[in-house]
C-alpha positions as a Python dict, from the first residue, in 0.01 Angstrom:
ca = {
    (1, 'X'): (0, 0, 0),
    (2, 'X'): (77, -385, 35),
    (3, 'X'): (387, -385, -78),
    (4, 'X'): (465, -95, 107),
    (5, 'X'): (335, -254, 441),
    (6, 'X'): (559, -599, 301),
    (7, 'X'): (859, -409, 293),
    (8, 'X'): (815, -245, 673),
    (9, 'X'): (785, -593, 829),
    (10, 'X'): (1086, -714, 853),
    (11, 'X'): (1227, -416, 1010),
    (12, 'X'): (909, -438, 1229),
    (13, 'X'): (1007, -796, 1352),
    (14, 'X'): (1363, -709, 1408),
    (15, 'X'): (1272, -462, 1651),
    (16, 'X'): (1023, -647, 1807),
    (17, 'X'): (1267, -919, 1850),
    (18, 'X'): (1578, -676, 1972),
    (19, 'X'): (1300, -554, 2226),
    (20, 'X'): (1200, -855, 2356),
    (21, 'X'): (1579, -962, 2462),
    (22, 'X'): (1681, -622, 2609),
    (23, 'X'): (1317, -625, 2824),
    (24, 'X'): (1411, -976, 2951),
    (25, 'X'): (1779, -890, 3009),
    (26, 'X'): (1708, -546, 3180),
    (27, 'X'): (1413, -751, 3393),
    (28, 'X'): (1719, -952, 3468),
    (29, 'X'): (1957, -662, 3609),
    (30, 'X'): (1699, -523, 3898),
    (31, 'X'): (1804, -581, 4259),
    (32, 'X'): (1591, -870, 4368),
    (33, 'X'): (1502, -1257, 4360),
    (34, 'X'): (1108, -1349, 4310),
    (35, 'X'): (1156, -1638, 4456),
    (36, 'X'): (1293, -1473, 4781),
    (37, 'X'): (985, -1266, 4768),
    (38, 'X'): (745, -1511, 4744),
    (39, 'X'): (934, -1729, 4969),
    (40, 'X'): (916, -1412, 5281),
    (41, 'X'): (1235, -1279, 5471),
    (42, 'X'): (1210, -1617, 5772),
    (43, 'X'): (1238, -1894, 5460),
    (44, 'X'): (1524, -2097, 5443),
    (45, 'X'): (1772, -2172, 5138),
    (46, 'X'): (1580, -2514, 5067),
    (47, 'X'): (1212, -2355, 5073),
    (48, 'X'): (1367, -2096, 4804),
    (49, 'X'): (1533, -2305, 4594),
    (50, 'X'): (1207, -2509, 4563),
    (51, 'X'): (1021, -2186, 4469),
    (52, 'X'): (1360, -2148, 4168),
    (53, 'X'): (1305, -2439, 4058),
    (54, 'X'): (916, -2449, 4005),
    (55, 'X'): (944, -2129, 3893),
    (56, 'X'): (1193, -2216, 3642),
    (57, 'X'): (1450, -1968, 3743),
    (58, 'X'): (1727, -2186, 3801),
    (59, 'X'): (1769, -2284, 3433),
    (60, 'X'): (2027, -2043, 3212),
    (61, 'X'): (1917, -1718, 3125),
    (62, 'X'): (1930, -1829, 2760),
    (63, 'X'): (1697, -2124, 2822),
    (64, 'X'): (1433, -1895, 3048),
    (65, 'X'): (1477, -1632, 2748),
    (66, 'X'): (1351, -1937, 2487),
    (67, 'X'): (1109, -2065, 2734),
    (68, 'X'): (956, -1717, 2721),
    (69, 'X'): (935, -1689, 2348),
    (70, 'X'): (808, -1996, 2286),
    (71, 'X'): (513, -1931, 2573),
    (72, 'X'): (457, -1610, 2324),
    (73, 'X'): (411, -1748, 1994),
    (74, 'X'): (218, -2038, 2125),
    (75, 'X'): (-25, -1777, 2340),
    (76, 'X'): (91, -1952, 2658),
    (77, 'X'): (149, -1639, 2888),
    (78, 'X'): (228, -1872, 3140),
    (79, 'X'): (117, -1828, 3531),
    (80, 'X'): (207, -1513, 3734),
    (81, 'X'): (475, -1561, 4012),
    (82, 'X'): (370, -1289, 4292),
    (83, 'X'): (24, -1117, 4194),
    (84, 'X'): (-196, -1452, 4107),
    (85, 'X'): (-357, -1595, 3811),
    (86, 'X'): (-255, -1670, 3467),
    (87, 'X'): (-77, -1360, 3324),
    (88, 'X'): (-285, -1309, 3010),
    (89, 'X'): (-638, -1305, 3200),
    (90, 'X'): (-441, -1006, 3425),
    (91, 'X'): (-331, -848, 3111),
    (92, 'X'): (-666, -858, 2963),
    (93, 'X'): (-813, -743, 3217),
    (94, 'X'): (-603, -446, 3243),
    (95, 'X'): (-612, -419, 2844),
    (96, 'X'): (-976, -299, 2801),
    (97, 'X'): (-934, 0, 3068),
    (98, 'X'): (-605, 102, 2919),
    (99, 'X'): (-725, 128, 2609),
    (100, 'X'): (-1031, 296, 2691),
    (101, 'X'): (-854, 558, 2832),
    (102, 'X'): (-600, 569, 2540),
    (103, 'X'): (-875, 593, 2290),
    (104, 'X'): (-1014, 863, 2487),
    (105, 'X'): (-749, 1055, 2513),
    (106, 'X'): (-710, 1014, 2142),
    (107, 'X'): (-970, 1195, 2081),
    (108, 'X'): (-903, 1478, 2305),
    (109, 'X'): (-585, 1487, 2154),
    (110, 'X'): (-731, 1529, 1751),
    (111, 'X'): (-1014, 1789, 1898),
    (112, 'X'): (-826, 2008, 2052),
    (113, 'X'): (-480, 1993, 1851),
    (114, 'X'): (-716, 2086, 1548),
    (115, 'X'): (-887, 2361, 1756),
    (116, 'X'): (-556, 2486, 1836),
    (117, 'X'): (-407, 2463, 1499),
    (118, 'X'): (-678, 2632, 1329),
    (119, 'X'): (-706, 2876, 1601),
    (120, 'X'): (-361, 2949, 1571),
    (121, 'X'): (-306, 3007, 1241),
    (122, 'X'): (-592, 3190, 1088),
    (123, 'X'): (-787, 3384, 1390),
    (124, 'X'): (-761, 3728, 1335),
    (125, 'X'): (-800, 3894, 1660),
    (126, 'X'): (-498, 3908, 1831),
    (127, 'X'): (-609, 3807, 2166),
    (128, 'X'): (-753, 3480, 1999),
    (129, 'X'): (-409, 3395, 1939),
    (130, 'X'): (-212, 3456, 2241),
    (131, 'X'): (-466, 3217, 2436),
    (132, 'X'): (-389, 2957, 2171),
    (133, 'X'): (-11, 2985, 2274),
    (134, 'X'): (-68, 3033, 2631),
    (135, 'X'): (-268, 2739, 2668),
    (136, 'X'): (-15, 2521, 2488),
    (137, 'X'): (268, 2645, 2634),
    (138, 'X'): (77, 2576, 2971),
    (139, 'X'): (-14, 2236, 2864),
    (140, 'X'): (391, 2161, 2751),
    (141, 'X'): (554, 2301, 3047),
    (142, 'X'): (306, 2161, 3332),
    (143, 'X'): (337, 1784, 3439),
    (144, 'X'): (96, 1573, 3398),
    (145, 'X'): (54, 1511, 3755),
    (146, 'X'): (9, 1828, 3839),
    (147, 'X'): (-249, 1896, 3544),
    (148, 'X'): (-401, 1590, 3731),
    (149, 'X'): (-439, 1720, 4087),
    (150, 'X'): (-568, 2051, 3939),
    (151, 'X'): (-849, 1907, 3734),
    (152, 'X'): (-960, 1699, 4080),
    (153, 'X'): (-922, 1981, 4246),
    (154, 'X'): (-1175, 2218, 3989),
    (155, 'X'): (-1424, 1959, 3877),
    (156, 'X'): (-1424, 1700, 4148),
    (157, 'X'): (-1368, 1955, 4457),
    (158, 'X'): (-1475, 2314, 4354),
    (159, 'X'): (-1742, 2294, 4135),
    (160, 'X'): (-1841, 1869, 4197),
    (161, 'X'): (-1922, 1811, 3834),
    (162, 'X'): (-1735, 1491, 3776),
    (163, 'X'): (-1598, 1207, 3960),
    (164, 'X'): (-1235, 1231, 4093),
    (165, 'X'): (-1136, 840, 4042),
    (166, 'X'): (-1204, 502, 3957),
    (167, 'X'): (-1395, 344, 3643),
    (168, 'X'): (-1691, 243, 3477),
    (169, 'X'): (-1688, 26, 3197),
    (170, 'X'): (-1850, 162, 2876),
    (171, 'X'): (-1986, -183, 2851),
    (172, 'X'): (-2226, -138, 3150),
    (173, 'X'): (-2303, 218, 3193),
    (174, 'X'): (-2168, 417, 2868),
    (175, 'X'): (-2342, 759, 3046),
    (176, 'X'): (-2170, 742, 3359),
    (177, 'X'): (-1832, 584, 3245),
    (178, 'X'): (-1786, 923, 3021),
    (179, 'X'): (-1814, 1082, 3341),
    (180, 'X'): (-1522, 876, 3529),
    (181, 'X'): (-1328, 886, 3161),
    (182, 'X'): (-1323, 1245, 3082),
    (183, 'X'): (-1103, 1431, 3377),
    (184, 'X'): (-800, 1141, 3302),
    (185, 'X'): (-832, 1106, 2964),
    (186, 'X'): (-800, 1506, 2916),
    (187, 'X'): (-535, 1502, 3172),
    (188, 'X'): (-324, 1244, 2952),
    (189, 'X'): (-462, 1418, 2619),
    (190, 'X'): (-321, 1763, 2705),
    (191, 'X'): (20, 1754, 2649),
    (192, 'X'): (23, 1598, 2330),
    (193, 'X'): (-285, 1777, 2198),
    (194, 'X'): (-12, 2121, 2247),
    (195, 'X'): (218, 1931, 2036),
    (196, 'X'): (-5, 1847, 1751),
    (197, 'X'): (-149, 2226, 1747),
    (198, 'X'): (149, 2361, 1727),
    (199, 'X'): (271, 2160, 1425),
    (200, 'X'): (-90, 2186, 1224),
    (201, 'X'): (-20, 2585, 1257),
    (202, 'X'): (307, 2558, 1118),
    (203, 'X'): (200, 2344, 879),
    (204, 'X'): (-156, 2530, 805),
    (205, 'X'): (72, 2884, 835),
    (206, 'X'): (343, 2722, 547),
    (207, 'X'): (64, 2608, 308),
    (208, 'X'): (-148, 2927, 295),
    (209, 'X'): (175, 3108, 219),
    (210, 'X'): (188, 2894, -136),
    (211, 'X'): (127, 3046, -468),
    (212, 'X'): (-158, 2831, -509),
    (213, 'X'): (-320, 2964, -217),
    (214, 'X'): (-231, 3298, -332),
    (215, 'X'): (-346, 3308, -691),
    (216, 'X'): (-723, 3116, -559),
    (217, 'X'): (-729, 3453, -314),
    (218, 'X'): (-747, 3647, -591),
    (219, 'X'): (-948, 3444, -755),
    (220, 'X'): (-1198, 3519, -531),
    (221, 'X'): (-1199, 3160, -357),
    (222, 'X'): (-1352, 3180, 2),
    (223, 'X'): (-1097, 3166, 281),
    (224, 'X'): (-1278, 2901, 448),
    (225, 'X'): (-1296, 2714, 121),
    (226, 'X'): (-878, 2733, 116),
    (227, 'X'): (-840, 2632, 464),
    (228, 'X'): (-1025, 2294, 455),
    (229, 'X'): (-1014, 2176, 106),
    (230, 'X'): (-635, 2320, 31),
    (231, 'X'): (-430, 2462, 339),
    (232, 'X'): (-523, 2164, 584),
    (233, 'X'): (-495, 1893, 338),
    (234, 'X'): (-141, 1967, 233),
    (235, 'X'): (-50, 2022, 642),
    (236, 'X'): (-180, 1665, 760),
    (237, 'X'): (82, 1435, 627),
    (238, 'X'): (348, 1550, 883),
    (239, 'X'): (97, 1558, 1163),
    (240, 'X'): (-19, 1246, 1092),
    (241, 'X'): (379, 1099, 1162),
    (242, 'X'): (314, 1307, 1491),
    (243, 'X'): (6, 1186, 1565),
    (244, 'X'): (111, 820, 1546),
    (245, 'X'): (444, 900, 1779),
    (246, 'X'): (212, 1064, 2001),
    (247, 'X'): (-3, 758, 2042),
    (248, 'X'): (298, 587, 2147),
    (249, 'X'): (360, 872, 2411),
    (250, 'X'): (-13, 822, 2523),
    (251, 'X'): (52, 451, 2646),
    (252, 'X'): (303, 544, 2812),
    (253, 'X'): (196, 847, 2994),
    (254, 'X'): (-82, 610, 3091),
    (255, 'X'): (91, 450, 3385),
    (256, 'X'): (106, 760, 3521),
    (257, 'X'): (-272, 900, 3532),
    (258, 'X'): (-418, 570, 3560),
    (259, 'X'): (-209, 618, 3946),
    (260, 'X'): (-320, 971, 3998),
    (261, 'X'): (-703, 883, 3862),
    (262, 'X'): (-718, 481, 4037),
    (263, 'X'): (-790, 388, 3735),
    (264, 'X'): (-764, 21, 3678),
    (265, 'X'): (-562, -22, 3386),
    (266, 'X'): (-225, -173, 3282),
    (267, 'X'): (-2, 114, 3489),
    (268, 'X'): (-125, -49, 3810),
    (269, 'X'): (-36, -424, 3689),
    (270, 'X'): (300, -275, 3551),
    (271, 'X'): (359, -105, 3944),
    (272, 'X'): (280, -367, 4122),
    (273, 'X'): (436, -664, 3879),
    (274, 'X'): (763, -398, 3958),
    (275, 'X'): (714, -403, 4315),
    (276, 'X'): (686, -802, 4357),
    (277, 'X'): (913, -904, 4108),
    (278, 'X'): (668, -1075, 3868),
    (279, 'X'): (877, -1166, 3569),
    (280, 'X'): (618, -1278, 3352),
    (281, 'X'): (353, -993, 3384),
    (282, 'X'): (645, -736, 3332),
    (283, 'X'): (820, -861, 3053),
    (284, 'X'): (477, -968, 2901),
    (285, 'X'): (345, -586, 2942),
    (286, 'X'): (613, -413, 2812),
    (287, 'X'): (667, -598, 2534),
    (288, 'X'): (293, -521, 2434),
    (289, 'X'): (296, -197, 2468),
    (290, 'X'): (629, -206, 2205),
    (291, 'X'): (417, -424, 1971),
    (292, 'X'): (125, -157, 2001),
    (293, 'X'): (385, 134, 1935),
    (294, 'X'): (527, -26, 1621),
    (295, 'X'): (166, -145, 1512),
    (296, 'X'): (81, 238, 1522),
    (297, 'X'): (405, 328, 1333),
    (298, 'X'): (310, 133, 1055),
    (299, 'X'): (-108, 210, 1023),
    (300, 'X'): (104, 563, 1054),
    (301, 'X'): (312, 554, 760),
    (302, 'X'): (43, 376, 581),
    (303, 'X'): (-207, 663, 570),
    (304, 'X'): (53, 917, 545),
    (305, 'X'): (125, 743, 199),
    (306, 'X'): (-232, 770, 149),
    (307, 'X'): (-254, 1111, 229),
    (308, 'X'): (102, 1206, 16),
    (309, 'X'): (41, 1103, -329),
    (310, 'X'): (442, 1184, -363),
    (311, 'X'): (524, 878, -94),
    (312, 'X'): (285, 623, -359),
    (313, 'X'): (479, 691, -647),
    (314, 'X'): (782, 616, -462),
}
């Protein structure tokens, strides 16, 4: 496993680094000047030019782009230019609810891909089935804000079960910030939890049609017995890939329900570090969430080695 996780960083850092200059060039392309923002539309061309130059955005693009990486490796975040604050106490603040609801909807995702799979491939009443693709189809071909609205709508409106925004840390009231955490967190979870069942009844549908399988049926091995010590063993590996790629998806799709939800995560710094210009926070928060995407790639491919003994004795 250590030499296997040796010979993925490299690439790793490559990427990492090729991400890091498009973010800051891309940054660089948007319509707009922070310091004419911060500066407001009556300032003249001396107040803004004072605001470049403490800002440090009248030196060359290649010296702001060093500047940057340098701030990085030292942990020196650096101050942010329109929202306020140092720009790694607004990132960790942001961090904790981000990943809360990321973890969350993790584990919506594994539940219900697994019911789905399993459901899927071995239930033997028809009807048990056709929900199982209904649902994920559903979940697939509905966006997530809509999902979003509709789960207000039941739980928060109709039958006032659960909250319809905001947050509660775990840290201070674990029974009520389940409550706030479970109508986003399923929201985000759905889509990918569709995904993941569909591929573990493939996968579950591929293995139990092995001779293996076969000759333990007529063995007289119990079917349960086959699915969870044989069929779903030998159908993880790929999912596992998925899983990881869906993680990925998860952050993402974040920005978007932490909006719909007022949830007080990193999609709100990233919307209004957009809105105002903000360099630093921007640049900063995208670049994390690259580093947490390849992070997961390679804890992925790790324990689907693990899980293949074919990939170890590569």
């Amino acid at each position: 496993m250590g030499i296997r996780l040796l010979r993925r960083l490299p690439s790793a850092l490559l990427i990492l680094l090729v991400a890091s200059f498009v973010i800051f060039s891309i940054l660089r392309l948007v319509p707009g000047d922070p310091a004419t923002s911060l500066a407001g539309p009556d300032a003249g061309p001396e107040t803004v030019a004072a605001i470049r130059d403490r800002l440090g955005l009248d030196e060359p693009l290649p010296l702001q782009y060093v500047h940057w990486i340098g701030g990085l490796l030292t942990g020196d975040l650096g101050p942010s230019y329109a929202i306020g604050g140092q720009t790694a106490d607004l990132i960790g603040d942001g961090l904790g609810a981000t990943a809360e609801l990321t973890v969350g909807a993790l584990l919506f995702v594994v539940v219900l891909g697994t019911a789905f799979g399993v459901l899927g491939a071995t239930a033997r009443r028809g009807w048990v089935r056709a929900t199982v693709r209904v649902l994920t189809t559903g979940a697939l071909a509905v966006p997530p804000f809509v999902t979003g609205v509709l789960l207000v709508l039941l739980f928060a409106v109709v039958l006032k079960v659960l909250p319809s925004g905001g947050r509660v840390s775990v840290l201070t009231a674990p029974d009520l910030a389940v409550q706030y955490l479970l109508l986003p967190a399923l929201c985000l979870a759905l889509p990918s939890a569709a995904i993941l069942g569909r591929y573990l009844k493939d996968g579950i549908e591929r293995a139990l049609c092995e001779d293996y399988v076969r000759t333990a049926t007529a063995a007289g091995v119990h079917p349960r017995r086959l699915l969870w010590r044989h069929a779903l063993p030998n159908a993880l590996p790929p999912v596992v890939t998925l899983l990881g790629m869906q993680t990925g998806h998860l952050l993402g799709g974040a920005v978007l329900v932490e909006a719909i939800f007022a949830w007080p995560g990193l999609g709100q710094l990233a919307e209004q570090g957009l809105t105002r210009r903000d360099y630093p926070v921007v640049q900063d928060l995208l670049l994390l969430l690259v580093t947490v995407f390849v992070l997961v790639q390679l804890i992925t491919d790790l324990v689907h080695a693990w899980l293949d003994p074919r990939i170890r004795w590569e």
